[in-house]
GROMACS .gro file of C-alpha atoms in nm:
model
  423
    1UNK     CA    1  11.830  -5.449  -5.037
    2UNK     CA    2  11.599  -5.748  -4.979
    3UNK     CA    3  11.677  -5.771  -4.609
    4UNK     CA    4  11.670  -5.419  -4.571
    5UNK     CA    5  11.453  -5.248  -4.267
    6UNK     CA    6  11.340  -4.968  -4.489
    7UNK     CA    7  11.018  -5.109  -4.737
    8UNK     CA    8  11.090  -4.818  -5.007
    9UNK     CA    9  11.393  -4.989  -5.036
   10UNK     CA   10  11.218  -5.313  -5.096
   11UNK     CA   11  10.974  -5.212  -5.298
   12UNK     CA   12  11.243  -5.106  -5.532
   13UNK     CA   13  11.380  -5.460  -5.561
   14UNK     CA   14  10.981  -5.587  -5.587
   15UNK     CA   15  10.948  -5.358  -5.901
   16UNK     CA   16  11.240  -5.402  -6.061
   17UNK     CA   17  11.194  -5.626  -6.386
   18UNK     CA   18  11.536  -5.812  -6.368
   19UNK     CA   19  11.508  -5.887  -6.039
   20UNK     CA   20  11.551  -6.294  -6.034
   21UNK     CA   21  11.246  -6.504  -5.929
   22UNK     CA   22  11.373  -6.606  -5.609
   23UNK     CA   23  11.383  -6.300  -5.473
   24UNK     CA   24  11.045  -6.220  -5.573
   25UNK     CA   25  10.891  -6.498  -5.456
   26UNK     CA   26  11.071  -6.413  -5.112
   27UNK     CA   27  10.907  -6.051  -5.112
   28UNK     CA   28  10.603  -6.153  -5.183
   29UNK     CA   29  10.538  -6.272  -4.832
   30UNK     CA   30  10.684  -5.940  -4.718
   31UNK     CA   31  10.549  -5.797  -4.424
   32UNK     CA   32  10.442  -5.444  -4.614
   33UNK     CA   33  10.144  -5.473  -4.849
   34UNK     CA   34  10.297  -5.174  -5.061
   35UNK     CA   35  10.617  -5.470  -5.155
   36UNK     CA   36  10.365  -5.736  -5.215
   37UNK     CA   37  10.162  -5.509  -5.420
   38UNK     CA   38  10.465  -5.474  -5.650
   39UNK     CA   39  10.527  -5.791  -5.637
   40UNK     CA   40  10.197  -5.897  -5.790
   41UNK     CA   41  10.237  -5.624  -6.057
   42UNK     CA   42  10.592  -5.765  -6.188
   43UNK     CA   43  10.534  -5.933  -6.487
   44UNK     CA   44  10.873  -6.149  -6.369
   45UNK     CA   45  10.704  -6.303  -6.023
   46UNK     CA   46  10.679  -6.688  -6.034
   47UNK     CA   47  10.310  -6.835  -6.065
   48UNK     CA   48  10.376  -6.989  -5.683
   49UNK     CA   49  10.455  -6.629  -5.604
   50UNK     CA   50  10.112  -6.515  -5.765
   51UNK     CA   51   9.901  -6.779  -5.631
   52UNK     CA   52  10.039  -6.659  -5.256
   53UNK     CA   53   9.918  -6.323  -5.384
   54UNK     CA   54   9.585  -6.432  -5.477
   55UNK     CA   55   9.535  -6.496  -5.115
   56UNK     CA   56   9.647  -6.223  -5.005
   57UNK     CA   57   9.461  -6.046  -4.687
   58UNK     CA   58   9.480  -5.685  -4.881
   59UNK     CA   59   9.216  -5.617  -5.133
   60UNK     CA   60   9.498  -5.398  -5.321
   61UNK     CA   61   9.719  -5.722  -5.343
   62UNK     CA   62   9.461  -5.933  -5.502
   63UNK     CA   63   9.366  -5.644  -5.761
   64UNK     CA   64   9.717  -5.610  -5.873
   65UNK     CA   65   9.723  -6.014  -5.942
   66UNK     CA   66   9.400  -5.944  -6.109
   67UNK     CA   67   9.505  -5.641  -6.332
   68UNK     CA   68   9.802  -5.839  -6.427
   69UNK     CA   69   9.674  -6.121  -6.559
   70UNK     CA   70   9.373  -5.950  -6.724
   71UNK     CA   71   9.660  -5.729  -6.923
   72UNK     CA   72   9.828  -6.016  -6.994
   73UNK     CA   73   9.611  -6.286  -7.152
   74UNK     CA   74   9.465  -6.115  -7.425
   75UNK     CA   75   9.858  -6.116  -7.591
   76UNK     CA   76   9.954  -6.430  -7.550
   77UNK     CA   77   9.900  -6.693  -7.869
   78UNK     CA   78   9.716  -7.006  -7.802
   79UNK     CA   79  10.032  -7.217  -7.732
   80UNK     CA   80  10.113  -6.944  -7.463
   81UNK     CA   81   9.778  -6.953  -7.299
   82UNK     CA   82   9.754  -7.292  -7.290
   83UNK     CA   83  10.082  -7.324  -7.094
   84UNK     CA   84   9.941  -7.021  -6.870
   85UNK     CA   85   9.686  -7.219  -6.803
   86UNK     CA   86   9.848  -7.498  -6.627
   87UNK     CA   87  10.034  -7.364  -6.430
   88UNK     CA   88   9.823  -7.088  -6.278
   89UNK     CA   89   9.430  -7.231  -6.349
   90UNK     CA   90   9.488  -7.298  -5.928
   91UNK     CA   91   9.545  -6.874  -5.903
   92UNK     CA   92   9.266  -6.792  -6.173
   93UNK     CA   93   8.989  -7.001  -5.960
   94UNK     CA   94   9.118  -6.861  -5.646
   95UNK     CA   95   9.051  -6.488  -5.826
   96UNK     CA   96   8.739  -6.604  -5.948
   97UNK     CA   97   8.616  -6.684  -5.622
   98UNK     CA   98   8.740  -6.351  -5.401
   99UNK     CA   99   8.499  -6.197  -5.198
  100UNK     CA  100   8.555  -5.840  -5.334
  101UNK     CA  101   8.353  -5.816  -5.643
  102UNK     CA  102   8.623  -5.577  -5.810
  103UNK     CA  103   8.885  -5.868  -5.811
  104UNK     CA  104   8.617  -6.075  -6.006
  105UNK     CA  105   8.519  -5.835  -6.196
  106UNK     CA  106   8.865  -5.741  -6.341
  107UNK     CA  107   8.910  -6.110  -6.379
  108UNK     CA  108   8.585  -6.142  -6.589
  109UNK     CA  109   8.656  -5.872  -6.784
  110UNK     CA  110   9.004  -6.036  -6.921
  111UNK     CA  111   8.851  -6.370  -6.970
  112UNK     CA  112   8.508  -6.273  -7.156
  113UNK     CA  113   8.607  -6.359  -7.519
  114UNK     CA  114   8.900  -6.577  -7.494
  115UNK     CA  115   8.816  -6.960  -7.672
  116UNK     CA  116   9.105  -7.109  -7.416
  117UNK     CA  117   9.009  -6.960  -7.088
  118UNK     CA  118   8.978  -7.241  -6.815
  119UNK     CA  119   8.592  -7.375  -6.798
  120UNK     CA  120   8.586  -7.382  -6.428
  121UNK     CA  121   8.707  -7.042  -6.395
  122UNK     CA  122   8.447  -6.937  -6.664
  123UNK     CA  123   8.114  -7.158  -6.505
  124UNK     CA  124   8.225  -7.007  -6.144
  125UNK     CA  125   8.216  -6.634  -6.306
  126UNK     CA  126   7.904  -6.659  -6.505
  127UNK     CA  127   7.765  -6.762  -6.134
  128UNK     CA  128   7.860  -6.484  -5.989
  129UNK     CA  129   7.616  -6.307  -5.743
  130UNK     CA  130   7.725  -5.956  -5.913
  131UNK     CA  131   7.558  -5.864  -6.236
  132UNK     CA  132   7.911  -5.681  -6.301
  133UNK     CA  133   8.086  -5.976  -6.275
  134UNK     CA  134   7.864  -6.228  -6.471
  135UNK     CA  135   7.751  -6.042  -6.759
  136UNK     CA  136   8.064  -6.003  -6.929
  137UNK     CA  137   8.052  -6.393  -6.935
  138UNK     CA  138   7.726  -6.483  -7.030
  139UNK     CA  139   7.744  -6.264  -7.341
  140UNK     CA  140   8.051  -6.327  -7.484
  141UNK     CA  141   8.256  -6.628  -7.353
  142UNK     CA  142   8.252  -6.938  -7.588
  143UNK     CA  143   8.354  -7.151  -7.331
  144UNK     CA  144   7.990  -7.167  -7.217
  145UNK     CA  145   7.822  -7.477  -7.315
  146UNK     CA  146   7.426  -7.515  -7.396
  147UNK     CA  147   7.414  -7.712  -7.094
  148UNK     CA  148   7.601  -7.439  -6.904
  149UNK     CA  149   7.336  -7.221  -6.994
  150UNK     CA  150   7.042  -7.435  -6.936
  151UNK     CA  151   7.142  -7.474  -6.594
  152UNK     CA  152   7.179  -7.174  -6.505
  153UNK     CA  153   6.839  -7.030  -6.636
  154UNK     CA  154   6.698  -7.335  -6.438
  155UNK     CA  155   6.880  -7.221  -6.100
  156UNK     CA  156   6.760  -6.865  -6.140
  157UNK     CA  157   7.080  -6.652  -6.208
  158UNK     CA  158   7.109  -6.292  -6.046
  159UNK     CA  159   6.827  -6.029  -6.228
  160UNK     CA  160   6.992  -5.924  -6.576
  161UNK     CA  161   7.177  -6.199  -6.605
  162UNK     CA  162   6.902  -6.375  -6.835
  163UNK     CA  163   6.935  -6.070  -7.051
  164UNK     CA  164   7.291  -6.129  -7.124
  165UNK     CA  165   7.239  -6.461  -7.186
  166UNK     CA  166   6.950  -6.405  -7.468
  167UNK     CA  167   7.153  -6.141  -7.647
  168UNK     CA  168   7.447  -6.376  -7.680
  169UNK     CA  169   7.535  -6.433  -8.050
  170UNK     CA  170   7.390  -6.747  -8.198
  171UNK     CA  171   7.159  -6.835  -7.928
  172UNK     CA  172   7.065  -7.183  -7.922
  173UNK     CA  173   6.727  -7.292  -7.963
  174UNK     CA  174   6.748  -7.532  -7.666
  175UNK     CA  175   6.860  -7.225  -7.484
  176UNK     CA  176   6.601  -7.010  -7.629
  177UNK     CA  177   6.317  -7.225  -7.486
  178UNK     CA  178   6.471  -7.244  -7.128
  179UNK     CA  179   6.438  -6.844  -7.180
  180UNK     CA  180   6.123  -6.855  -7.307
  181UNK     CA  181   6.007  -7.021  -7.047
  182UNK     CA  182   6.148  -6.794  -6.775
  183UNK     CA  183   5.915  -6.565  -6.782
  184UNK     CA  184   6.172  -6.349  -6.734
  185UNK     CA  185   5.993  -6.009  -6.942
  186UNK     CA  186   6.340  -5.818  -7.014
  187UNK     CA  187   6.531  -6.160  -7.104
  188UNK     CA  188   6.224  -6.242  -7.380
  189UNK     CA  189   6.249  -5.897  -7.520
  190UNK     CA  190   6.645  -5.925  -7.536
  191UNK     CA  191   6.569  -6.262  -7.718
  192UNK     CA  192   6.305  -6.172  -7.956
  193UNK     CA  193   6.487  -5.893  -8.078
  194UNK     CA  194   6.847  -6.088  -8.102
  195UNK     CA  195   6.843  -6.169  -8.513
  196UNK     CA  196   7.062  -6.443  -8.425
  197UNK     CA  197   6.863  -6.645  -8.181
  198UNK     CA  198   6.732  -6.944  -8.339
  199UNK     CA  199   6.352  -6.966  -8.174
  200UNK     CA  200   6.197  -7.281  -8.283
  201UNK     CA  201   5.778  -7.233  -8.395
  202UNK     CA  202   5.670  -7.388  -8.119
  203UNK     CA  203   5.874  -7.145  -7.861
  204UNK     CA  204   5.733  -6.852  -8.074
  205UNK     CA  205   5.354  -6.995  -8.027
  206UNK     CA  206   5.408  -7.019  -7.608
  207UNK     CA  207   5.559  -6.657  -7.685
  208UNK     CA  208   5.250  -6.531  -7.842
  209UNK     CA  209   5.026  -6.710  -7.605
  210UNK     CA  210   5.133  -6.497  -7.304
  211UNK     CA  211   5.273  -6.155  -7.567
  212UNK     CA  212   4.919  -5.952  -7.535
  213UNK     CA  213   5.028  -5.936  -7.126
  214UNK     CA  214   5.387  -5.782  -7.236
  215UNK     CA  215   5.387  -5.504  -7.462
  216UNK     CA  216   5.750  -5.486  -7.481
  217UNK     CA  217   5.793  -5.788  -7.680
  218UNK     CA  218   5.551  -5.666  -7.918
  219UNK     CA  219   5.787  -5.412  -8.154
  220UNK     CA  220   6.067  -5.677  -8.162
  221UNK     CA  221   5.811  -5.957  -8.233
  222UNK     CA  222   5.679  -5.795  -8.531
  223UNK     CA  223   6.022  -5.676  -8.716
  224UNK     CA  224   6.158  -6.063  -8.626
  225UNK     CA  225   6.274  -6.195  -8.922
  226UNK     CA  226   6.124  -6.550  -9.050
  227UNK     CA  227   5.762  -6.524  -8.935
  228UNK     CA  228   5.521  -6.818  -8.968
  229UNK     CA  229   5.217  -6.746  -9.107
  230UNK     CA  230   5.019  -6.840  -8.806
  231UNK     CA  231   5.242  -6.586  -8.609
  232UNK     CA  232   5.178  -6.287  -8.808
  233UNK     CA  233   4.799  -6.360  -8.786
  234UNK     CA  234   4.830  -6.363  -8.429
  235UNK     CA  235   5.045  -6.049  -8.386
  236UNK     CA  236   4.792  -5.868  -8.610
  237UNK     CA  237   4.542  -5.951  -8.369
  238UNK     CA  238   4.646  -5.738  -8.097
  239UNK     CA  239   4.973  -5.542  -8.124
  240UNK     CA  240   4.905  -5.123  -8.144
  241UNK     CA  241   4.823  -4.958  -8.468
  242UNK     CA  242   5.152  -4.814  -8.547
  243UNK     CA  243   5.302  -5.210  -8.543
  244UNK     CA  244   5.011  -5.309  -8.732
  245UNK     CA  245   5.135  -5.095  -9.011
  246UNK     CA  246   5.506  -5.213  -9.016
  247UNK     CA  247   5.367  -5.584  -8.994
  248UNK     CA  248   5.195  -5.468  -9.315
  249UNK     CA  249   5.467  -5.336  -9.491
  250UNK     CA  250   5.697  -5.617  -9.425
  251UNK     CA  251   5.793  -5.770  -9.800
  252UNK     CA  252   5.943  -6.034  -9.703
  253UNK     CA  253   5.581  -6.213  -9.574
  254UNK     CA  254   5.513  -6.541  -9.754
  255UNK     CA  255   5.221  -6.581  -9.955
  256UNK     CA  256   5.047  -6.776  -9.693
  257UNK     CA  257   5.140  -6.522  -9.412
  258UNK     CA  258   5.039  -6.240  -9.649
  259UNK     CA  259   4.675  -6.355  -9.664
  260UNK     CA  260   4.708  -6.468  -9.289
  261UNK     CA  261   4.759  -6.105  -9.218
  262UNK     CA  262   4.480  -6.012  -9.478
  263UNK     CA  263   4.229  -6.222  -9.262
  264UNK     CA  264   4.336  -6.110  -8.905
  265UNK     CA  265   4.275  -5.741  -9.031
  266UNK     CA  266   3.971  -5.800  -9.145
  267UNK     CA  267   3.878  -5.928  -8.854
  268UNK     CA  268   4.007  -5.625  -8.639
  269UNK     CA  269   3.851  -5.376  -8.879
  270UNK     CA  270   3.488  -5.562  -8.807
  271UNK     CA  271   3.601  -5.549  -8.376
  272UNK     CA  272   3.627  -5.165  -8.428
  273UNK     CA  273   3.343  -5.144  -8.585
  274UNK     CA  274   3.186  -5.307  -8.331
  275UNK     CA  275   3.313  -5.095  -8.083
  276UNK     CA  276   3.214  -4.808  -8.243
  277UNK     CA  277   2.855  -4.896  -8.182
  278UNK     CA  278   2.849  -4.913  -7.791
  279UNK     CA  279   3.124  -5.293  -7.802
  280UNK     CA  280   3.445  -5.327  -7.653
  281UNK     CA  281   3.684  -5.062  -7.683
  282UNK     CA  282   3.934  -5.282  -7.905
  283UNK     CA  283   4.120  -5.084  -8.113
  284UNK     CA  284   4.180  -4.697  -7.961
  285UNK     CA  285   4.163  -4.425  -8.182
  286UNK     CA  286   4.148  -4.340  -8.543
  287UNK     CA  287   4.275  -4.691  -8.772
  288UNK     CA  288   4.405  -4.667  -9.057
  289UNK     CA  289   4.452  -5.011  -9.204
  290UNK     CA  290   4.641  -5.149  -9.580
  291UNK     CA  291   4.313  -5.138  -9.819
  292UNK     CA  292   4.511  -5.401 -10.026
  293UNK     CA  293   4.500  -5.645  -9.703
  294UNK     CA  294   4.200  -5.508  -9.576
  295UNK     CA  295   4.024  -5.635  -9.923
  296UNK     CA  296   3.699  -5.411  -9.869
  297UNK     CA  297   3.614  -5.559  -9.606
  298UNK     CA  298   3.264  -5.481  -9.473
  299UNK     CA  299   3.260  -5.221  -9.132
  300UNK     CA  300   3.003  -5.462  -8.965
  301UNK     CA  301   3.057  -5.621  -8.631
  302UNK     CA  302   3.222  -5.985  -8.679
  303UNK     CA  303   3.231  -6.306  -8.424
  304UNK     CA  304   3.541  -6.252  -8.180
  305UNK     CA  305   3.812  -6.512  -8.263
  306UNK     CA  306   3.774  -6.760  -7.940
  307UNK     CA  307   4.090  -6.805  -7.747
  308UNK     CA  308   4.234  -7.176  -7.715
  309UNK     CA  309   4.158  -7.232  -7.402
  310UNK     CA  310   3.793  -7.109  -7.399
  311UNK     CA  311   3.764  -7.306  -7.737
  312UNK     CA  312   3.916  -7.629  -7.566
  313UNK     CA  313   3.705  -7.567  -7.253
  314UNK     CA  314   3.361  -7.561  -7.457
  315UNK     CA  315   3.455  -7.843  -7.619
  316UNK     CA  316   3.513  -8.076  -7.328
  317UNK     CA  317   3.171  -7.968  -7.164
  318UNK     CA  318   3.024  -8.030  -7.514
  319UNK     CA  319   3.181  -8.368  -7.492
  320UNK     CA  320   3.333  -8.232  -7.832
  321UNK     CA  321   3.738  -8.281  -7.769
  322UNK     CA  322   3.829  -8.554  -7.929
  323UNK     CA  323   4.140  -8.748  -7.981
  324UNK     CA  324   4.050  -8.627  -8.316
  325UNK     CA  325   4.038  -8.307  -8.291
  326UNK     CA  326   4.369  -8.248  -8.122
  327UNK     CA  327   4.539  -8.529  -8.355
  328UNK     CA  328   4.392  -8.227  -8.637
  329UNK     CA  329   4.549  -7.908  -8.424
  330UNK     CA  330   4.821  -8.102  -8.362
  331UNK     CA  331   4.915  -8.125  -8.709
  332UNK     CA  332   4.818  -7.797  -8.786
  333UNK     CA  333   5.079  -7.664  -8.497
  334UNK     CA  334   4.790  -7.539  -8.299
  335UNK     CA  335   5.026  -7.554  -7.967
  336UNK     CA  336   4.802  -7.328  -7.762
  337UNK     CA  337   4.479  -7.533  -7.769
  338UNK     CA  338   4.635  -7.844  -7.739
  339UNK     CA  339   4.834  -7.780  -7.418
  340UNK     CA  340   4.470  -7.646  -7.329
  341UNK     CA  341   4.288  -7.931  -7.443
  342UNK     CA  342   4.527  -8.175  -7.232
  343UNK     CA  343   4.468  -7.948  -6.923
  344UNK     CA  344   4.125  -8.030  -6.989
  345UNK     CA  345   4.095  -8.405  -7.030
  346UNK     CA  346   4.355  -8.451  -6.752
  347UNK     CA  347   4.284  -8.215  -6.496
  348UNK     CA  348   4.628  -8.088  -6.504
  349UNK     CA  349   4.701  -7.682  -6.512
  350UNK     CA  350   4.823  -7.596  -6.810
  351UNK     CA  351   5.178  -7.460  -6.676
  352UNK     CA  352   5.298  -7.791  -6.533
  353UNK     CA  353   5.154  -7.936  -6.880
  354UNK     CA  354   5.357  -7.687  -7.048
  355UNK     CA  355   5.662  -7.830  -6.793
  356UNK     CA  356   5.634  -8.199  -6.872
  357UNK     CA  357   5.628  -8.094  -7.269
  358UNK     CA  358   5.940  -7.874  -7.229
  359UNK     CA  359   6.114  -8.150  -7.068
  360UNK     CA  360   6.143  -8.362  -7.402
  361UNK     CA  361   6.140  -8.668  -7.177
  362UNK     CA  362   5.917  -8.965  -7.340
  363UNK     CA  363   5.827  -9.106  -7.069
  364UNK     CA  364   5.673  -8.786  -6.901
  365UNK     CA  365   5.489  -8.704  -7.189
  366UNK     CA  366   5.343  -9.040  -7.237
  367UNK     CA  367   5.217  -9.052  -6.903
  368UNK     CA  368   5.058  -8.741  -6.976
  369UNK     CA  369   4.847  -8.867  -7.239
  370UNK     CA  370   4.834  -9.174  -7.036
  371UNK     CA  371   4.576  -8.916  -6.748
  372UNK     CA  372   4.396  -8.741  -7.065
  373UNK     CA  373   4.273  -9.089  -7.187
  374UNK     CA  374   4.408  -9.076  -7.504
  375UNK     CA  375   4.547  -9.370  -7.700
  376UNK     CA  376   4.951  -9.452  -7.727
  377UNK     CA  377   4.936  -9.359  -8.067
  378UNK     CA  378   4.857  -9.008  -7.978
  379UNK     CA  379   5.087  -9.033  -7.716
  380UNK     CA  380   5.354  -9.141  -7.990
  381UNK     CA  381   5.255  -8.840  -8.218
  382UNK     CA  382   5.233  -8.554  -7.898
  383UNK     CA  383   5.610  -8.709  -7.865
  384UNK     CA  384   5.724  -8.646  -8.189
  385UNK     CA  385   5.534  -8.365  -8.276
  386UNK     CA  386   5.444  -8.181  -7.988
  387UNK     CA  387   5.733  -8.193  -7.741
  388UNK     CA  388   5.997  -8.278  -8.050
  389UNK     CA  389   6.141  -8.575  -7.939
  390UNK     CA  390   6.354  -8.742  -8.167
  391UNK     CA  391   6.218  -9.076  -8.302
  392UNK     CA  392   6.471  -9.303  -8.232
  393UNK     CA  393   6.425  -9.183  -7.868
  394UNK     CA  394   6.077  -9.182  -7.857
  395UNK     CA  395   5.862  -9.456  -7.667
  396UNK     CA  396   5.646  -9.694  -7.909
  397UNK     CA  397   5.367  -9.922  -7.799
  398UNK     CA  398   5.310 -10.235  -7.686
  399UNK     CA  399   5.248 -10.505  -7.864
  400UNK     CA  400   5.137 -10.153  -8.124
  401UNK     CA  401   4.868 -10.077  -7.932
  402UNK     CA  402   4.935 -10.096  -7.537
  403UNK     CA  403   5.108  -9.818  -7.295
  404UNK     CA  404   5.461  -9.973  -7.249
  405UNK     CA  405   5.459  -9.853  -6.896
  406UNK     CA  406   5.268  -9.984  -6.574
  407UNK     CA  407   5.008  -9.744  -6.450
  408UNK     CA  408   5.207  -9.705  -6.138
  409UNK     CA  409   5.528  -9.608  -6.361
  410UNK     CA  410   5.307  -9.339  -6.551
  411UNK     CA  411   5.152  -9.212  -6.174
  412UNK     CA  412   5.523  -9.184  -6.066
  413UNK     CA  413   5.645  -8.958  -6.381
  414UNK     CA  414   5.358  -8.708  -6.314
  415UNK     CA  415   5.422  -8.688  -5.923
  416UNK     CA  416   5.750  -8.586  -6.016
  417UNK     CA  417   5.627  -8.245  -6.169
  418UNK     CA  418   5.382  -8.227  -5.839
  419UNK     CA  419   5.056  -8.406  -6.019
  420UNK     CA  420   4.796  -8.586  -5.776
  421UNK     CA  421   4.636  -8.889  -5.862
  422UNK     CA  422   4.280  -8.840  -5.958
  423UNK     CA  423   3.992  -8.836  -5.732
   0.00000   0.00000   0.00000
């Protein structure tokens, strides 16, 4: 039947299931694709006869191989995949990498959630060119390491794939920085409003520095469980009314956060006042605010609250910033105006500032403070403090007072992010 000219004939032997694994493996280089079709669909073909499959010039071919092994992983114990594994890890990766996307994608499918899946077959699908193929990865698989993920935010995966990585259960908040910092506007919302993300205060702050641009992030900012004081007083500031009012009638606010929000309404009930009277059109429409937070506050036009950067700006033409002064905002987790007060004493934009601190390198972020002219025990506290570097890691002084690097050292670790010398 093997030998025989007619391939129905064949085929018959191909999809029989107690047809012995010689045979199969001798049909599967048959010269009809409708035998070697069946032959990737017994469950009885040797791995050797699969891998040959996996190769194979018909797209049909390499689906069945696909299909089969997606139906089959999910039932086997861990002792079973394990052995799988070895001996066809060669045919997943060839799978993994077949230039139809529907072979992939049946392939990702059937490895999303399994804790033994190979990790090379896993990083090459959550690479994938094809949304289809690499979301069911990046949201589910927990092969994935943090430093998987990092690296592919930094490389710039396909559009949506950033998404899938922020609603991932128990995001990382290594991972949830690299995201942050993406400006990627769906991947943030995903992120804010994933209850299982772990965003660290300081990736909320460069959140709500750039949040009044993206009004998506706003709703999923303000029902985020765990806000910090300073983050509710900043919401209140400009999210719409009808988030104003579920901000209010949060009850599980802090004390401190409670009168935070007390504060930043008072101060938006004076704006709209304001505007009332021929200001700024601030807040649109009728407002009705908490009288409990509001506190009878007075209707009369207030001082707008200056933004960091304008504050940090005035300061250094006033020859008012201090080492002082951002030792003081520094403590009081005042992110935004420090990042804006370093642009300003070192002539550096504030975005590759914002890269050097989000490197957590020491000796980047010394040299930084190295071109602002501060002292190496600020430089010490921006480590710890500002870019959370882990004491034991961080650099000390010299002698406890000196830079332990050579000027030309410190020039070196700022050309790296693209920073000139001074003029």
């Amino acid at each position: 039947m093997v030998r025989s000219a007619d391939p129905a004939v064949r085929r018959k032997v191909a999809e029989h299931p107690k047809t012995r694994p010689e045979l199969l493996y001798f049909l599967a280089a048959d010269a009809a694709a409708e035998v070697r079709r069946a032959i990737a669909t017994n469950a009885g073909t040797p791995r050797q006869a699969d891998l040959m499959l996996a190769k194979d010039r018909e797209v049909m071919v390499r689906r069945a191989v696909a299909q089969k092994i997606a139906r089959l992983l999910p039932e086997l114990s861990a002792n079973q995949a394990a052995q799988i594994e070895k001996l066809t890890v060669e045919c997943l990766e060839t799978l993994a990498r077949d230039q139809a996307s529907e072979v992939r994608g049946i392939l990702a499918e059937a490895l999303k959630d399994l804790p033994n899946a190979p990790h090379g077959v896993i990083n090459t699908l959550a690479r994938d060119v094809e949304l289809s193929v690499c979301s069911p990865v990046l949201l589910n698989s927990p092969i994935l390491t943090d430093e998987d993920l990092a690296d592919i935010i930094l490389k710039g995966p396909v559009a949506g794939a950033m998404t899938a990585i922020a609603s991932r259960r128990n995001v990382s908040a290594s991972v949830a920085d690299a995201i942050a910092r993406s400006d990627d506007e769906a991947a943030v919302t995903a992120l804010l409003g994933n209850s299982s993300a772990q965003v660290r205060e300081e990736t909320l702050d460069r959140i709500l520095d750039q949040a009044p641009q993206h009004e998506p992030w706003h709703a999923p900012l303000v029902r985020r469980p765990r806000l910090p004081a300073r983050a509710v007083a900043r919401l209140a500031s400009f999210v719409a009314d009808g988030l104003l009012k579920v901000l209010q009638g949060r009850d599980d606010l802090d004390p401190a956060a409670a009168r935070d929000l007390a504060e930043a309404v008072r101060q938006r009930v004076g704006k709209a006042a304001s505007a009332g009277s021929g200001g700024a059109d601030v807040v649109r429409g009728p407002v009705e605010f908490d009288d409990d937070l509001v506190g009878g506050a007075a209707a009369g036009p207030e001082k707008p609250v200056e933004r960091p950067s304008d504050r940090a700006a005035r300061l250094f033409k006033e020859g008012k910033l201090t080492e002082s002064v951002l030792e003081g905002s520094m403590v009081e987790g005042d992110r935004a105006f420090v990042l804006a007060a370093l642009g300003e004493l070192s002539q550096i934009p504030v975005a590759i500032i914002d890269r050097i601190i989000g490197t957590h390198a020491p000796r980047a972020v010394t040299a930084l403070c190295w071109r602002a002219g501060l002292t190496m025990r600020f430089a010490r506290q921006a480590q710890l403090r500002l870019a959370q570097i882990p004491p034991k890691t961080a650099l000390n002084a010299r002698d406890g007072t000196y830079y332990p690097m050579s000027d030309d050292e410190m020039r070196w670790q700022l050309e790296f992010f693209g920073v000139e010398e001074k003029a």
